[in-house]
Short mmCIF file of C-alpha atoms in Angstrom, two decimals:
data_model
loop_
_atom_site.label_atom_id
_atom_site.label_comp_id
_atom_site.label_asym_id
_atom_site.label_seq_id
_atom_site.Cartn_x
_atom_site.Cartn_y
_atom_site.Cartn_z
CA MET A 16 14.07 -9.64 7.69
CA ALA A 17 16.74 -7.00 8.25
CA SER A 18 15.78 -3.62 6.88
CA ARG A 19 17.99 -2.41 4.03
CA ALA A 20 16.62 1.08 4.57
CA LEU A 21 17.72 1.09 8.20
CA SER A 22 21.00 -0.73 7.62
CA ARG A 23 22.16 2.15 5.40
CA LEU A 24 21.82 4.56 8.33
CA THR A 25 24.15 5.24 11.24
CA PRO A 26 23.15 3.68 14.56
CA ARG A 27 21.98 7.09 15.84
CA ALA A 28 19.94 7.72 12.66
CA ARG A 29 18.33 4.26 13.07
CA GLU A 30 17.38 5.19 16.63
CA ILE A 31 15.86 8.45 15.38
CA VAL A 32 13.83 6.64 12.70
CA GLN A 33 12.66 3.98 15.14
CA THR A 34 11.60 6.62 17.67
CA ALA A 35 9.87 8.55 14.88
CA ARG A 36 7.95 5.41 13.98
CA GLN A 37 6.74 5.01 17.55
CA LEU A 38 5.65 8.67 17.64
CA LEU A 39 3.99 8.32 14.24
CA GLU A 40 1.96 5.28 15.24
CA ARG A 41 1.05 6.68 18.62
CA GLU A 42 0.01 10.18 17.52
CA GLY A 43 -0.26 10.29 13.72
CA PRO A 44 1.55 11.98 10.83
CA ASP A 45 0.75 15.50 12.01
CA ALA A 46 2.57 14.87 15.30
CA LEU A 47 5.74 13.89 13.46
CA SER A 48 7.81 17.03 13.90
CA MET A 49 11.52 17.34 14.51
CA ARG A 50 10.84 19.20 17.74
CA ARG A 51 8.50 16.48 19.07
CA LEU A 52 10.94 13.82 17.97
CA ALA A 53 13.85 15.57 19.69
CA THR A 54 11.85 15.76 22.91
CA GLN A 55 11.19 12.01 22.70
CA LEU A 56 14.91 11.38 22.20
CA GLY A 57 16.02 13.84 24.87
CA ILE A 58 18.10 15.90 22.42
CA ARG A 59 17.89 19.25 20.65
CA ALA A 60 15.98 19.28 17.36
CA SER A 61 19.06 20.62 15.57
CA SER A 62 20.94 17.44 16.58
CA ILE A 63 18.62 15.35 14.42
CA TYR A 64 19.89 17.16 11.33
CA GLU A 65 23.36 15.80 11.95
CA HIS A 66 21.94 12.34 11.15
CA LEU A 67 19.04 13.01 8.76
CA ARG A 68 19.19 16.06 6.53
CA ASP A 69 15.53 17.08 6.94
CA LYS A 70 12.01 15.93 7.73
CA GLN A 71 11.54 14.63 4.19
CA ALA A 72 14.55 12.34 4.64
CA LEU A 73 13.06 11.07 7.90
CA GLU A 74 9.69 10.42 6.25
CA ALA A 75 11.38 8.71 3.30
CA ALA A 76 13.20 6.38 5.71
CA LEU A 77 9.91 5.52 7.40
CA ILE A 78 8.18 4.96 4.07
CA SER A 79 11.09 2.82 2.82
CA VAL A 80 10.82 0.60 5.88
CA GLY A 81 7.05 0.39 5.33
CA PHE A 82 7.55 -0.72 1.74
CA GLU A 83 10.05 -3.35 2.89
CA GLU A 84 7.53 -4.69 5.39
CA GLN A 85 4.81 -4.70 2.75
CA ALA A 86 7.03 -6.55 0.30
CA GLU A 87 7.72 -9.29 2.82
CA GLN A 88 4.09 -9.59 3.94
CA PHE A 89 2.70 -9.47 0.39
CA THR A 90 5.20 -12.01 -0.94
CA GLN A 91 4.31 -14.46 1.82
CA ALA A 92 0.59 -13.95 1.20
CA VAL A 93 0.87 -14.57 -2.56
CA HIS A 94 3.17 -17.58 -2.30
CA ARG A 95 1.10 -19.31 0.39
CA SER A 96 -2.25 -19.09 -1.37
CA ASP A 97 -4.21 -20.66 -4.19
CA THR A 98 -6.01 -17.31 -4.52
CA PRO A 99 -3.11 -14.86 -4.60
CA ILE A 100 -5.09 -11.70 -5.32
CA ALA A 101 -7.48 -12.34 -2.44
CA ALA A 102 -4.56 -13.21 -0.16
CA LEU A 103 -2.62 -10.12 -1.16
CA THR A 104 -5.55 -7.75 -0.66
CA ALA A 105 -6.18 -9.31 2.75
CA ALA A 106 -2.52 -8.71 3.60
CA TYR A 107 -2.81 -5.13 2.32
CA ARG A 108 -5.84 -4.50 4.52
CA ASP A 109 -4.10 -6.10 7.50
CA PHE A 110 -0.99 -3.96 7.02
CA ALA A 111 -3.02 -0.73 6.92
CA ARG A 112 -5.23 -1.63 9.87
CA ARG A 113 -2.28 -2.67 12.07
CA GLN A 114 -0.29 0.52 11.37
CA PRO A 115 -2.75 3.10 10.09
CA ASN A 116 -0.51 6.10 10.60
CA LEU A 117 2.44 4.60 8.74
CA TYR A 118 0.00 3.61 6.00
CA ARG A 119 -1.29 7.17 5.82
CA LEU A 120 2.25 8.56 5.66
CA MET A 121 2.99 6.15 2.81
CA THR A 122 -0.12 6.95 0.77
CA GLU A 123 -1.65 10.35 1.47
CA ARG A 124 1.02 12.64 0.05
CA PRO A 125 3.04 12.81 -3.14
CA LEU A 126 5.71 10.12 -2.98
CA ARG A 127 9.29 11.39 -3.03
CA ARG A 128 10.69 8.41 -4.89
CA ASP A 129 14.07 10.11 -5.20
CA LEU A 130 14.49 9.88 -1.41
CA LEU A 131 13.41 6.25 -1.00
CA THR A 132 15.80 3.36 -0.55
CA SER A 133 16.37 2.00 -4.03
CA GLY A 134 14.02 -0.80 -5.05
CA VAL A 135 11.64 -0.77 -2.07
CA GLU A 136 8.56 0.45 -3.92
CA GLU A 137 9.13 -2.06 -6.72
CA ALA A 138 9.61 -4.87 -4.21
CA ALA A 139 6.27 -4.06 -2.57
CA ALA A 140 4.54 -4.01 -5.97
CA MET A 141 6.13 -7.22 -7.27
CA PRO A 142 3.81 -9.71 -5.51
CA LEU A 143 0.76 -8.02 -7.04
CA LEU A 144 2.38 -8.02 -10.45
CA GLU A 145 3.10 -11.73 -10.03
CA ALA A 146 -0.50 -12.37 -8.94
CA THR A 147 -1.80 -10.63 -12.07
CA GLY A 148 0.58 -12.39 -14.43
CA GLY A 149 2.48 -9.15 -15.03
CA ASP A 150 -0.57 -7.13 -16.06
CA ARG A 151 0.42 -3.69 -14.71
CA GLU A 152 -2.93 -2.02 -15.38
CA ARG A 153 -4.87 -4.80 -13.68
CA ALA A 154 -2.44 -4.60 -10.77
CA ARG A 155 -3.00 -0.84 -10.54
CA ALA A 156 -6.77 -1.32 -10.60
CA ILE A 157 -6.58 -3.88 -7.78
CA TRP A 158 -4.26 -1.62 -5.80
CA ALA A 159 -6.63 1.34 -6.31
CA PHE A 160 -9.56 -0.78 -5.11
CA ALA A 161 -7.64 -1.97 -2.04
CA HIS A 162 -6.40 1.52 -1.19
CA GLY A 163 -9.85 3.03 -1.60
CA MET A 164 -11.45 0.40 0.62
CA VAL A 165 -8.71 0.68 3.25
CA ILE A 166 -8.68 4.45 3.49
CA LEU A 167 -12.46 4.62 3.67
CA GLU A 168 -12.38 2.01 6.41
CA LEU A 169 -9.60 3.77 8.35
CA ASN A 170 -11.45 7.08 8.07
CA GLN A 171 -14.69 5.42 9.21
CA ARG A 172 -16.55 6.58 6.12
CA PHE A 173 -18.71 3.48 5.71
CA PRO A 174 -22.11 3.41 7.41
CA PRO A 175 -22.09 1.60 10.77
CA ASP A 176 -24.09 -1.31 9.37
CA ALA A 177 -21.78 -1.87 6.38
CA ASP A 178 -20.48 -5.43 6.03
CA LEU A 179 -16.94 -4.60 5.00
CA ASP A 180 -15.74 -8.18 4.79
CA THR A 181 -18.46 -8.88 2.21
CA ALA A 182 -17.67 -5.64 0.34
CA TRP A 183 -14.01 -6.66 0.15
CA ARG A 184 -14.90 -10.15 -1.03
CA LYS A 185 -17.27 -8.87 -3.73
CA GLY A 186 -14.71 -6.32 -4.91
CA ILE A 187 -12.03 -8.99 -5.25
CA ASP A 188 -14.52 -11.34 -6.91
CA ALA A 189 -15.07 -8.66 -9.55
CA PHE A 190 -11.38 -8.89 -10.47
CA HIS A 191 -11.83 -12.64 -11.04
CA GLY A 192 -14.73 -12.10 -13.46
CA THR A 193 -14.91 -13.30 -17.01
CA GLY A 194 -12.18 -10.92 -18.08
CA GLY A 195 -14.45 -9.17 -20.58
CA ALA A 196 -13.72 -5.54 -21.16
CA VAL A 197 -15.96 -3.07 -19.42
CA LYS A 198 -16.52 -0.02 -21.58
CA PHE A 199 -16.55 3.42 -20.05
CA SER A 200 -15.73 6.90 -21.15
CA VAL A 201 -13.87 9.64 -19.40
#
């Protein structure tokens, strides 16, 4: 799939974003600086600003591309499965494990929606909404479960003997329960 987020950029800006993605995945979000990026590109840092107005614009481009990739992967997972929620959460886990630093950039900071390519966040959420029959709160609960499991796994917070595949399966099974309301207070 061609990236709408990248297609809106100039060829030089696309090159900057693609190089930033390589740096991000190789060294993590903290290494993503304009100076480091300029060194990778063999240009002055100030030259980057001719193509992308600031670091937030660069990060928004990376996040937009990530959402586009998620949308494609999640849609395929949901449409190819008789158990769409399980398939989607497996695709979510796979996405985060294959590109942990992009995942972190996408999820560990406040999201500047105003800088994203229009529609990318909604496109990534749509397969989960479809899998839950349009139930936004159930979709949010499933997303929160998946994110929590993924980030704990990426940060190696589970004990070494934890059976994560079973934990994932049991968590997803809980969303397929009887549908009775669980009462809790805040």
